[in-house]
PDB file of C-alpha atoms in Angstrom:
ATOM      1  CA  UNK A   1      38.897  43.909  63.528  1.00  0.00           C
ATOM      2  CA  UNK A   2      35.472  42.561  62.568  1.00  0.00           C
ATOM      3  CA  UNK A   3      34.599  39.182  64.044  1.00  0.00           C
ATOM      4  CA  UNK A   4      34.279  37.897  60.482  1.00  0.00           C
ATOM      5  CA  UNK A   5      37.952  36.897  60.699  1.00  0.00           C
ATOM      6  CA  UNK A   6      37.558  34.245  63.374  1.00  0.00           C
ATOM      7  CA  UNK A   7      38.151  30.613  62.500  1.00  0.00           C
ATOM      8  CA  UNK A   8      34.845  29.638  64.093  1.00  0.00           C
ATOM      9  CA  UNK A   9      32.923  31.842  61.653  1.00  0.00           C
ATOM     10  CA  UNK A  10      34.494  30.381  58.526  1.00  0.00           C
ATOM     11  CA  UNK A  11      31.846  28.761  56.364  1.00  0.00           C
ATOM     12  CA  UNK A  12      32.296  25.436  54.599  1.00  0.00           C
ATOM     13  CA  UNK A  13      32.735  27.440  51.397  1.00  0.00           C
ATOM     14  CA  UNK A  14      35.519  29.477  52.999  1.00  0.00           C
ATOM     15  CA  UNK A  15      37.346  26.342  54.088  1.00  0.00           C
ATOM     16  CA  UNK A  16      36.932  24.725  50.674  1.00  0.00           C
ATOM     17  CA  UNK A  17      38.134  27.920  49.012  1.00  0.00           C
ATOM     18  CA  UNK A  18      41.219  28.115  51.219  1.00  0.00           C
ATOM     19  CA  UNK A  19      42.042  24.471  50.495  1.00  0.00           C
ATOM     20  CA  UNK A  20      41.607  25.081  46.762  1.00  0.00           C
ATOM     21  CA  UNK A  21      43.868  28.134  46.897  1.00  0.00           C
ATOM     22  CA  UNK A  22      46.450  26.152  48.873  1.00  0.00           C
ATOM     23  CA  UNK A  23      46.396  23.349  46.309  1.00  0.00           C
ATOM     24  CA  UNK A  24      46.943  25.790  43.443  1.00  0.00           C
ATOM     25  CA  UNK A  25      49.764  27.529  45.284  1.00  0.00           C
ATOM     26  CA  UNK A  26      51.385  24.195  46.129  1.00  0.00           C
ATOM     27  CA  UNK A  27      51.408  23.241  42.458  1.00  0.00           C
ATOM     28  CA  UNK A  28      53.231  26.447  41.530  1.00  0.00           C
ATOM     29  CA  UNK A  29      55.781  25.934  44.321  1.00  0.00           C
ATOM     30  CA  UNK A  30      56.406  22.332  43.261  1.00  0.00           C
ATOM     31  CA  UNK A  31      57.034  23.368  39.658  1.00  0.00           C
ATOM     32  CA  UNK A  32      59.445  26.157  40.614  1.00  0.00           C
ATOM     33  CA  UNK A  33      61.442  24.085  43.118  1.00  0.00           C
ATOM     34  CA  UNK A  34      61.607  21.108  40.744  1.00  0.00           C
ATOM     35  CA  UNK A  35      63.100  23.347  38.074  1.00  0.00           C
ATOM     36  CA  UNK A  36      65.642  24.788  40.508  1.00  0.00           C
ATOM     37  CA  UNK A  37      66.625  21.422  41.974  1.00  0.00           C
ATOM     38  CA  UNK A  38      66.607  19.430  38.752  1.00  0.00           C
ATOM     39  CA  UNK A  39      64.551  16.794  40.573  1.00  0.00           C
ATOM     40  CA  UNK A  40      60.862  16.164  41.114  1.00  0.00           C
ATOM     41  CA  UNK A  41      59.602  17.958  44.213  1.00  0.00           C
ATOM     42  CA  UNK A  42      56.039  17.581  45.468  1.00  0.00           C
ATOM     43  CA  UNK A  43      54.325  20.022  47.800  1.00  0.00           C
ATOM     44  CA  UNK A  44      51.429  19.126  50.061  1.00  0.00           C
ATOM     45  CA  UNK A  45      49.398  21.493  52.220  1.00  0.00           C
ATOM     46  CA  UNK A  46      47.520  19.245  54.652  1.00  0.00           C
ATOM     47  CA  UNK A  47      46.305  22.071  56.858  1.00  0.00           C
ATOM     48  CA  UNK A  48      45.154  25.655  56.247  1.00  0.00           C
ATOM     49  CA  UNK A  49      43.679  27.709  59.061  1.00  0.00           C
ATOM     50  CA  UNK A  50      43.037  31.212  60.295  1.00  0.00           C
ATOM     51  CA  UNK A  51      44.189  31.657  63.875  1.00  0.00           C
ATOM     52  CA  UNK A  52      44.555  34.474  66.348  1.00  0.00           C
ATOM     53  CA  UNK A  53      48.035  35.945  66.163  1.00  0.00           C
ATOM     54  CA  UNK A  54      48.694  34.999  69.792  1.00  0.00           C
ATOM     55  CA  UNK A  55      48.301  31.305  68.910  1.00  0.00           C
ATOM     56  CA  UNK A  56      50.601  31.256  65.879  1.00  0.00           C
ATOM     57  CA  UNK A  57      53.864  30.234  67.530  1.00  0.00           C
ATOM     58  CA  UNK A  58      52.148  27.390  69.428  1.00  0.00           C
ATOM     59  CA  UNK A  59      50.713  26.059  66.177  1.00  0.00           C
ATOM     60  CA  UNK A  60      54.055  26.124  64.362  1.00  0.00           C
ATOM     61  CA  UNK A  61      56.098  24.298  66.994  1.00  0.00           C
ATOM     62  CA  UNK A  62      57.672  24.251  70.466  1.00  0.00           C
ATOM     63  CA  UNK A  63      58.635  27.757  71.596  1.00  0.00           C
ATOM     64  CA  UNK A  64      62.278  26.834  72.196  1.00  0.00           C
ATOM     65  CA  UNK A  65      62.822  25.006  68.920  1.00  0.00           C
ATOM     66  CA  UNK A  66      65.354  26.665  66.585  1.00  0.00           C
ATOM     67  CA  UNK A  67      63.942  27.573  63.197  1.00  0.00           C
ATOM     68  CA  UNK A  68      65.001  29.331  60.030  1.00  0.00           C
ATOM     69  CA  UNK A  69      62.595  32.163  59.300  1.00  0.00           C
ATOM     70  CA  UNK A  70      62.228  34.168  56.100  1.00  0.00           C
ATOM     71  CA  UNK A  71      60.511  37.510  56.756  1.00  0.00           C
ATOM     72  CA  UNK A  72      58.696  39.465  54.057  1.00  0.00           C
ATOM     73  CA  UNK A  73      56.283  42.382  53.842  1.00  0.00           C
ATOM     74  CA  UNK A  74      52.933  41.935  52.150  1.00  0.00           C
ATOM     75  CA  UNK A  75      52.609  44.498  49.369  1.00  0.00           C
ATOM     76  CA  UNK A  76      50.373  45.327  46.413  1.00  0.00           C
ATOM     77  CA  UNK A  77      46.665  45.694  47.167  1.00  0.00           C
ATOM     78  CA  UNK A  78      47.204  44.663  50.775  1.00  0.00           C
ATOM     79  CA  UNK A  79      49.428  45.309  53.743  1.00  0.00           C
ATOM     80  CA  UNK A  80      50.837  42.916  56.302  1.00  0.00           C
ATOM     81  CA  UNK A  81      53.680  40.555  57.095  1.00  0.00           C
ATOM     82  CA  UNK A  82      54.765  37.106  55.950  1.00  0.00           C
ATOM     83  CA  UNK A  83      56.889  34.454  57.650  1.00  0.00           C
ATOM     84  CA  UNK A  84      58.132  31.178  56.204  1.00  0.00           C
ATOM     85  CA  UNK A  85      59.275  29.038  59.148  1.00  0.00           C
ATOM     86  CA  UNK A  86      61.350  25.888  58.667  1.00  0.00           C
ATOM     87  CA  UNK A  87      62.818  23.663  61.334  1.00  0.00           C
ATOM     88  CA  UNK A  88      66.578  23.955  61.157  1.00  0.00           C
ATOM     89  CA  UNK A  89      67.135  20.456  59.804  1.00  0.00           C
ATOM     90  CA  UNK A  90      64.365  20.933  57.238  1.00  0.00           C
ATOM     91  CA  UNK A  91      66.036  24.145  56.087  1.00  0.00           C
ATOM     92  CA  UNK A  92      69.389  22.371  55.720  1.00  0.00           C
ATOM     93  CA  UNK A  93      67.759  19.526  53.773  1.00  0.00           C
ATOM     94  CA  UNK A  94      66.205  21.999  51.338  1.00  0.00           C
ATOM     95  CA  UNK A  95      69.549  23.743  50.914  1.00  0.00           C
ATOM     96  CA  UNK A  96      71.176  20.409  50.086  1.00  0.00           C
ATOM     97  CA  UNK A  97      68.425  19.669  47.570  1.00  0.00           C
ATOM     98  CA  UNK A  98      68.815  22.988  45.767  1.00  0.00           C
ATOM     99  CA  UNK A  99      72.603  23.176  45.857  1.00  0.00           C
ATOM    100  CA  UNK A 100      73.423  19.446  45.765  1.00  0.00           C
ATOM    101  CA  UNK A 101      75.672  19.805  48.828  1.00  0.00           C
ATOM    102  CA  UNK A 102      77.346  16.737  50.310  1.00  0.00           C
ATOM    103  CA  UNK A 103      79.299  16.537  53.532  1.00  0.00           C
ATOM    104  CA  UNK A 104      78.614  20.089  54.721  1.00  0.00           C
ATOM    105  CA  UNK A 105      78.776  20.540  58.511  1.00  0.00           C
ATOM    106  CA  UNK A 106      75.176  20.568  59.725  1.00  0.00           C
ATOM    107  CA  UNK A 107      75.565  23.807  61.684  1.00  0.00           C
ATOM    108  CA  UNK A 108      76.944  26.007  58.917  1.00  0.00           C
ATOM    109  CA  UNK A 109      75.172  28.090  56.289  1.00  0.00           C
ATOM    110  CA  UNK A 110      77.254  29.835  53.663  1.00  0.00           C
ATOM    111  CA  UNK A 111      76.071  33.007  51.975  1.00  0.00           C
ATOM    112  CA  UNK A 112      75.044  30.957  48.937  1.00  0.00           C
ATOM    113  CA  UNK A 113      73.034  28.616  51.146  1.00  0.00           C
ATOM    114  CA  UNK A 114      71.359  31.523  52.898  1.00  0.00           C
ATOM    115  CA  UNK A 115      70.493  32.914  49.473  1.00  0.00           C
ATOM    116  CA  UNK A 116      68.960  29.555  48.519  1.00  0.00           C
ATOM    117  CA  UNK A 117      66.783  29.607  51.636  1.00  0.00           C
ATOM    118  CA  UNK A 118      65.637  33.141  50.891  1.00  0.00           C
ATOM    119  CA  UNK A 119      64.712  31.973  47.397  1.00  0.00           C
ATOM    120  CA  UNK A 120      62.628  29.150  48.887  1.00  0.00           C
ATOM    121  CA  UNK A 121      60.825  31.709  51.032  1.00  0.00           C
ATOM    122  CA  UNK A 122      60.264  33.981  48.055  1.00  0.00           C
ATOM    123  CA  UNK A 123      58.901  31.153  45.892  1.00  0.00           C
ATOM    124  CA  UNK A 124      56.637  29.843  48.644  1.00  0.00           C
ATOM    125  CA  UNK A 125      55.199  33.229  49.591  1.00  0.00           C
ATOM    126  CA  UNK A 126      54.893  34.442  46.007  1.00  0.00           C
ATOM    127  CA  UNK A 127      53.042  31.351  44.797  1.00  0.00           C
ATOM    128  CA  UNK A 128      50.491  31.357  47.598  1.00  0.00           C
ATOM    129  CA  UNK A 129      49.945  35.125  47.463  1.00  0.00           C
ATOM    130  CA  UNK A 130      49.346  34.876  43.721  1.00  0.00           C
ATOM    131  CA  UNK A 131      46.854  32.051  44.244  1.00  0.00           C
ATOM    132  CA  UNK A 132      45.001  34.015  46.927  1.00  0.00           C
ATOM    133  CA  UNK A 133      45.090  37.207  44.866  1.00  0.00           C
ATOM    134  CA  UNK A 134      43.781  35.509  41.732  1.00  0.00           C
ATOM    135  CA  UNK A 135      40.949  33.942  43.700  1.00  0.00           C
ATOM    136  CA  UNK A 136      39.704  37.208  45.198  1.00  0.00           C
ATOM    137  CA  UNK A 137      40.848  39.435  42.290  1.00  0.00           C
ATOM    138  CA  UNK A 138      43.529  41.496  44.051  1.00  0.00           C
ATOM    139  CA  UNK A 139      47.293  41.849  43.610  1.00  0.00           C
ATOM    140  CA  UNK A 140      49.350  40.538  46.541  1.00  0.00           C
ATOM    141  CA  UNK A 141      53.151  40.519  46.419  1.00  0.00           C
ATOM    142  CA  UNK A 142      55.996  39.622  48.812  1.00  0.00           C
ATOM    143  CA  UNK A 143      58.940  41.915  49.477  1.00  0.00           C
ATOM    144  CA  UNK A 144      62.563  40.748  49.329  1.00  0.00           C
ATOM    145  CA  UNK A 145      63.003  38.067  52.043  1.00  0.00           C
ATOM    146  CA  UNK A 146      65.201  38.503  55.115  1.00  0.00           C
ATOM    147  CA  UNK A 147      66.590  35.410  56.827  1.00  0.00           C
ATOM    148  CA  UNK A 148      66.912  34.856  60.573  1.00  0.00           C
ATOM    149  CA  UNK A 149      67.636  31.732  62.633  1.00  0.00           C
ATOM    150  CA  UNK A 150      66.115  31.753  66.114  1.00  0.00           C
ATOM    151  CA  UNK A 151      63.562  30.033  68.335  1.00  0.00           C
ATOM    152  CA  UNK A 152      60.065  30.104  66.848  1.00  0.00           C
ATOM    153  CA  UNK A 153      58.647  32.194  69.681  1.00  0.00           C
ATOM    154  CA  UNK A 154      61.320  34.836  69.126  1.00  0.00           C
ATOM    155  CA  UNK A 155      60.833  34.776  65.342  1.00  0.00           C
ATOM    156  CA  UNK A 156      57.105  35.405  65.583  1.00  0.00           C
ATOM    157  CA  UNK A 157      57.496  38.026  68.307  1.00  0.00           C
ATOM    158  CA  UNK A 158      60.132  39.906  66.304  1.00  0.00           C
ATOM    159  CA  UNK A 159      57.908  39.816  63.240  1.00  0.00           C
ATOM    160  CA  UNK A 160      55.031  41.381  65.134  1.00  0.00           C
ATOM    161  CA  UNK A 161      57.092  44.035  66.901  1.00  0.00           C
ATOM    162  CA  UNK A 162      59.243  45.138  63.970  1.00  0.00           C
ATOM    163  CA  UNK A 163      56.409  45.402  61.463  1.00  0.00           C
ATOM    164  CA  UNK A 164      54.281  47.675  63.644  1.00  0.00           C
ATOM    165  CA  UNK A 165      51.194  46.570  61.724  1.00  0.00           C
ATOM    166  CA  UNK A 166      47.819  46.228  63.413  1.00  0.00           C
ATOM    167  CA  UNK A 167      46.505  42.730  62.914  1.00  0.00           C
ATOM    168  CA  UNK A 168      44.618  40.132  64.933  1.00  0.00           C
ATOM    169  CA  UNK A 169      44.531  37.032  62.757  1.00  0.00           C
ATOM    170  CA  UNK A 170      46.756  35.183  60.310  1.00  0.00           C
ATOM    171  CA  UNK A 171      46.509  32.546  57.616  1.00  0.00           C
ATOM    172  CA  UNK A 172      48.723  29.623  58.648  1.00  0.00           C
ATOM    173  CA  UNK A 173      49.539  26.848  56.196  1.00  0.00           C
ATOM    174  CA  UNK A 174      51.427  23.682  57.064  1.00  0.00           C
ATOM    175  CA  UNK A 175      53.579  22.818  54.043  1.00  0.00           C
ATOM    176  CA  UNK A 176      55.293  19.486  53.317  1.00  0.00           C
ATOM    177  CA  UNK A 177      58.185  19.245  50.834  1.00  0.00           C
ATOM    178  CA  UNK A 178      58.526  15.754  49.333  1.00  0.00           C
ATOM    179  CA  UNK A 179      61.356  14.459  47.151  1.00  0.00           C
ATOM    180  CA  UNK A 180      63.117  11.109  46.967  1.00  0.00           C
ATOM    181  CA  UNK A 181      62.882   9.641  50.457  1.00  0.00           C
ATOM    182  CA  UNK A 182      62.656  13.087  52.062  1.00  0.00           C
ATOM    183  CA  UNK A 183      59.572  14.527  53.736  1.00  0.00           C
ATOM    184  CA  UNK A 184      60.289  17.835  55.465  1.00  0.00           C
ATOM    185  CA  UNK A 185      57.761  20.276  56.823  1.00  0.00           C
ATOM    186  CA  UNK A 186      57.427  23.979  57.357  1.00  0.00           C
ATOM    187  CA  UNK A 187      54.835  26.691  57.841  1.00  0.00           C
ATOM    188  CA  UNK A 188      53.773  29.732  55.866  1.00  0.00           C
ATOM    189  CA  UNK A 189      52.285  32.553  57.923  1.00  0.00           C
ATOM    190  CA  UNK A 190      50.477  35.372  56.115  1.00  0.00           C
ATOM    191  CA  UNK A 191      49.348  38.053  58.566  1.00  0.00           C
ATOM    192  CA  UNK A 192      47.463  40.822  56.737  1.00  0.00           C
ATOM    193  CA  UNK A 193      46.635  43.981  58.600  1.00  0.00           C
ATOM    194  CA  UNK A 194      43.094  44.208  59.951  1.00  0.00           C
ATOM    195  CA  UNK A 195      41.756  46.076  56.917  1.00  0.00           C
ATOM    196  CA  UNK A 196      43.277  43.649  54.401  1.00  0.00           C
ATOM    197  CA  UNK A 197      42.154  40.529  56.268  1.00  0.00           C
ATOM    198  CA  UNK A 198      38.622  41.868  56.543  1.00  0.00           C
ATOM    199  CA  UNK A 199      38.565  42.716  52.824  1.00  0.00           C
ATOM    200  CA  UNK A 200      39.834  39.251  51.849  1.00  0.00           C
ATOM    201  CA  UNK A 201      37.275  37.420  53.948  1.00  0.00           C
ATOM    202  CA  UNK A 202      34.445  39.693  52.821  1.00  0.00           C
ATOM    203  CA  UNK A 203      35.413  38.901  49.242  1.00  0.00           C
ATOM    204  CA  UNK A 204      35.134  35.198  50.089  1.00  0.00           C
ATOM    205  CA  UNK A 205      31.639  35.898  51.425  1.00  0.00           C
ATOM    206  CA  UNK A 206      30.686  37.621  48.173  1.00  0.00           C
ATOM    207  CA  UNK A 207      31.984  34.686  46.138  1.00  0.00           C
ATOM    208  CA  UNK A 208      30.068  32.190  48.277  1.00  0.00           C
ATOM    209  CA  UNK A 209      26.854  34.190  47.741  1.00  0.00           C
ATOM    210  CA  UNK A 210      27.467  34.232  43.984  1.00  0.00           C
ATOM    211  CA  UNK A 211      27.880  30.454  44.001  1.00  0.00           C
ATOM    212  CA  UNK A 212      24.698  30.004  46.006  1.00  0.00           C
TER     213      UNK A 212
END
């Protein structure tokens, strides 16, 4: 892949653009989750970066930490893979928010609760892909999510092996879900294939030149 996709070569415009896209996506996620939960949910994205795929699992959390991961394929005008990674307790807290569960054993996830988590993944990925797509004038869509609970290192490794897609870099967004006295975090990983990533970043370059 072209060296244009390295974090070091991102311009100030690129970083500002990514933060703007993240803010727009966060607003859409907050609206959708608030409607589902019947309570006000705020979404913050304090960090957006582009990292080499080999560094992703280290950025998300300790390799041995159990996480709930929602896998999706990137479709539309691009190709790639998507992972929404939530620490196990964060995932359970979101399930309780959406389904108003009380007193459920902390280690169990019913089919309905798994479905709720997949919906969170779908909303999160869909909102951010739409924001990115609108910004660079392409259509980006997530596939139906698949849920897995495993250590973060295994989740990321499985994602890379099973997809069979050639990619070097990924967008990684740290996402905070805020409601009541809760503040739980997760990560959204969007790993376009080399061609798609290059096209997205070249489009950012074109936009920055238009602004200048």
